[in-house]
Amino acid sequence: MAGESSTRRPLFGGAISTAFPVRFQDVSNIREVPDHQGSSR
């Protein structure tokens, strides 16, 4: 929303970052988030 405060958050281990509204929360702080993608390494 216009005029809403935001904060920058790193994504993918800091490879990129973006701004999210402060009201958005990281669900991994509330519950475990499974990794269904696997590792490509």
Short mmCIF file of N, CA, C and O in Angstrom, two decimals:
data_model
loop_
_atom_site.label_atom_id
_atom_site.label_comp_id
_atom_site.label_asym_id
_atom_site.label_seq_id
_atom_site.Cartn_x
_atom_site.Cartn_y
_atom_site.Cartn_z
N MET A 1 0.84 -1.19 0.00
CA MET A 1 0.00 0.00 0.00
C MET A 1 0.88 1.25 0.00
O MET A 1 1.96 1.25 0.57
N ALA A 2 0.39 2.28 -0.59
CA ALA A 2 1.15 3.53 -0.66
C ALA A 2 1.39 4.09 0.74
O ALA A 2 0.50 4.09 1.58
N GLY A 3 2.58 4.54 0.98
CA GLY A 3 2.91 5.13 2.27
C GLY A 3 3.21 4.14 3.38
O GLY A 3 3.52 4.54 4.48
N GLU A 4 3.12 2.86 3.09
CA GLU A 4 3.39 1.83 4.10
C GLU A 4 4.89 1.68 4.26
O GLU A 4 5.63 1.63 3.28
N SER A 5 5.36 1.58 5.51
CA SER A 5 6.80 1.42 5.72
C SER A 5 7.23 0.01 5.33
O SER A 5 6.47 -0.94 5.42
N SER A 6 8.47 -0.09 4.87
CA SER A 6 8.99 -1.39 4.42
C SER A 6 10.41 -1.57 4.93
O SER A 6 11.05 -0.65 5.40
N THR A 7 10.88 -2.80 4.81
CA THR A 7 12.23 -3.14 5.20
C THR A 7 12.84 -4.05 4.14
O THR A 7 12.13 -4.83 3.51
N ARG A 8 14.14 -3.92 3.90
CA ARG A 8 14.82 -4.77 2.92
C ARG A 8 15.14 -6.11 3.56
O ARG A 8 15.61 -6.17 4.69
N ARG A 9 14.90 -7.18 2.83
CA ARG A 9 15.17 -8.52 3.32
C ARG A 9 15.99 -9.29 2.28
O ARG A 9 15.67 -9.28 1.09
N PRO A 10 17.06 -9.96 2.72
CA PRO A 10 17.86 -10.76 1.79
C PRO A 10 17.12 -12.05 1.42
O PRO A 10 16.39 -12.60 2.25
N LEU A 11 17.30 -12.50 0.21
CA LEU A 11 16.71 -13.74 -0.27
C LEU A 11 17.81 -14.63 -0.84
O LEU A 11 18.83 -14.13 -1.31
N PHE A 12 17.61 -15.93 -0.82
CA PHE A 12 18.55 -16.89 -1.39
C PHE A 12 19.95 -16.69 -0.84
O PHE A 12 20.93 -16.57 -1.58
N GLY A 13 20.04 -16.62 0.48
CA GLY A 13 21.34 -16.49 1.13
C GLY A 13 22.01 -15.16 0.88
O GLY A 13 23.22 -15.05 0.97
N GLY A 14 21.23 -14.14 0.54
CA GLY A 14 21.77 -12.82 0.29
C GLY A 14 22.12 -12.55 -1.16
O GLY A 14 22.65 -11.49 -1.48
N ALA A 15 21.83 -13.50 -2.06
CA ALA A 15 22.13 -13.30 -3.48
C ALA A 15 21.36 -12.12 -4.05
O ALA A 15 21.87 -11.40 -4.91
N ILE A 16 20.14 -11.92 -3.59
CA ILE A 16 19.33 -10.77 -3.96
C ILE A 16 18.60 -10.29 -2.72
O ILE A 16 18.53 -11.00 -1.71
N SER A 17 18.04 -9.10 -2.79
CA SER A 17 17.22 -8.62 -1.69
C SER A 17 16.07 -7.82 -2.27
O SER A 17 16.13 -7.36 -3.41
N THR A 18 15.02 -7.66 -1.48
CA THR A 18 13.86 -6.89 -1.89
C THR A 18 13.24 -6.24 -0.67
O THR A 18 13.56 -6.61 0.45
N ALA A 19 12.37 -5.29 -0.91
CA ALA A 19 11.69 -4.61 0.19
C ALA A 19 10.32 -5.23 0.40
O ALA A 19 9.57 -5.44 -0.55
N PHE A 20 10.01 -5.55 1.65
CA PHE A 20 8.71 -6.07 2.03
C PHE A 20 8.08 -5.13 3.04
O PHE A 20 8.78 -4.54 3.85
N PRO A 21 6.75 -5.00 3.03
CA PRO A 21 6.10 -4.23 4.07
C PRO A 21 6.46 -4.79 5.45
O PRO A 21 6.62 -6.00 5.60
N VAL A 22 6.60 -3.91 6.43
CA VAL A 22 6.98 -4.33 7.78
C VAL A 22 5.97 -5.33 8.34
O VAL A 22 6.34 -6.24 9.09
N ARG A 23 4.71 -5.26 7.92
CA ARG A 23 3.68 -6.17 8.44
C ARG A 23 3.88 -7.62 7.96
O ARG A 23 3.33 -8.53 8.54
N PHE A 24 4.69 -7.85 6.92
CA PHE A 24 4.96 -9.20 6.46
C PHE A 24 5.91 -9.88 7.44
O PHE A 24 6.91 -9.30 7.84
N GLN A 25 5.64 -11.12 7.80
CA GLN A 25 6.46 -11.86 8.74
C GLN A 25 7.04 -13.10 8.05
O GLN A 25 6.45 -13.65 7.13
N ASP A 26 8.19 -13.55 8.52
CA ASP A 26 8.83 -14.76 8.02
C ASP A 26 8.21 -15.95 8.73
O ASP A 26 8.37 -16.11 9.94
N VAL A 27 7.48 -16.79 8.00
CA VAL A 27 6.77 -17.91 8.60
C VAL A 27 7.74 -18.91 9.26
O VAL A 27 7.37 -19.62 10.18
N SER A 28 9.01 -18.93 8.83
CA SER A 28 9.97 -19.86 9.43
C SER A 28 10.28 -19.48 10.87
O SER A 28 10.84 -20.28 11.61
N ASN A 29 9.92 -18.26 11.29
CA ASN A 29 10.06 -17.88 12.70
C ASN A 29 8.95 -18.49 13.55
O ASN A 29 9.04 -18.51 14.77
N ILE A 30 7.88 -18.97 12.91
CA ILE A 30 6.71 -19.51 13.61
C ILE A 30 6.71 -21.03 13.59
O ILE A 30 6.42 -21.68 14.58
N ARG A 31 7.03 -21.61 12.42
CA ARG A 31 7.03 -23.07 12.29
C ARG A 31 8.13 -23.51 11.32
O ARG A 31 8.62 -22.71 10.53
N GLU A 32 8.47 -24.80 11.35
CA GLU A 32 9.48 -25.32 10.45
C GLU A 32 8.92 -25.35 9.03
O GLU A 32 7.80 -25.78 8.80
N VAL A 33 9.71 -24.90 8.08
CA VAL A 33 9.33 -24.90 6.67
C VAL A 33 10.15 -25.98 5.98
O VAL A 33 11.37 -25.87 5.89
N PRO A 34 9.48 -27.05 5.47
CA PRO A 34 10.24 -28.13 4.83
C PRO A 34 10.86 -27.69 3.51
O PRO A 34 10.34 -26.81 2.81
N ASP A 35 11.99 -28.29 3.17
CA ASP A 35 12.66 -28.00 1.91
C ASP A 35 12.34 -29.11 0.92
O ASP A 35 12.96 -30.17 0.94
N HIS A 36 11.36 -28.86 0.06
CA HIS A 36 10.95 -29.86 -0.92
C HIS A 36 11.72 -29.73 -2.22
O HIS A 36 11.56 -30.54 -3.12
N GLN A 37 12.56 -28.71 -2.35
CA GLN A 37 13.28 -28.47 -3.59
C GLN A 37 14.52 -29.34 -3.72
O GLN A 37 14.96 -29.61 -4.81
N GLY A 38 15.08 -29.76 -2.60
CA GLY A 38 16.30 -30.53 -2.65
C GLY A 38 17.48 -29.64 -2.95
O GLY A 38 17.35 -28.44 -3.11
N SER A 39 18.63 -30.20 -3.05
CA SER A 39 19.84 -29.43 -3.32
C SER A 39 20.35 -29.76 -4.71
O SER A 39 20.36 -30.91 -5.13
N SER A 40 20.78 -28.76 -5.43
CA SER A 40 21.30 -28.98 -6.79
C SER A 40 22.83 -29.08 -6.77
O SER A 40 23.45 -29.11 -7.81
N ARG A 41 23.41 -29.12 -5.59
CA ARG A 41 24.88 -29.22 -5.48
C ARG A 41 25.34 -30.63 -5.46
O ARG A 41 24.78 -31.55 -5.07
#
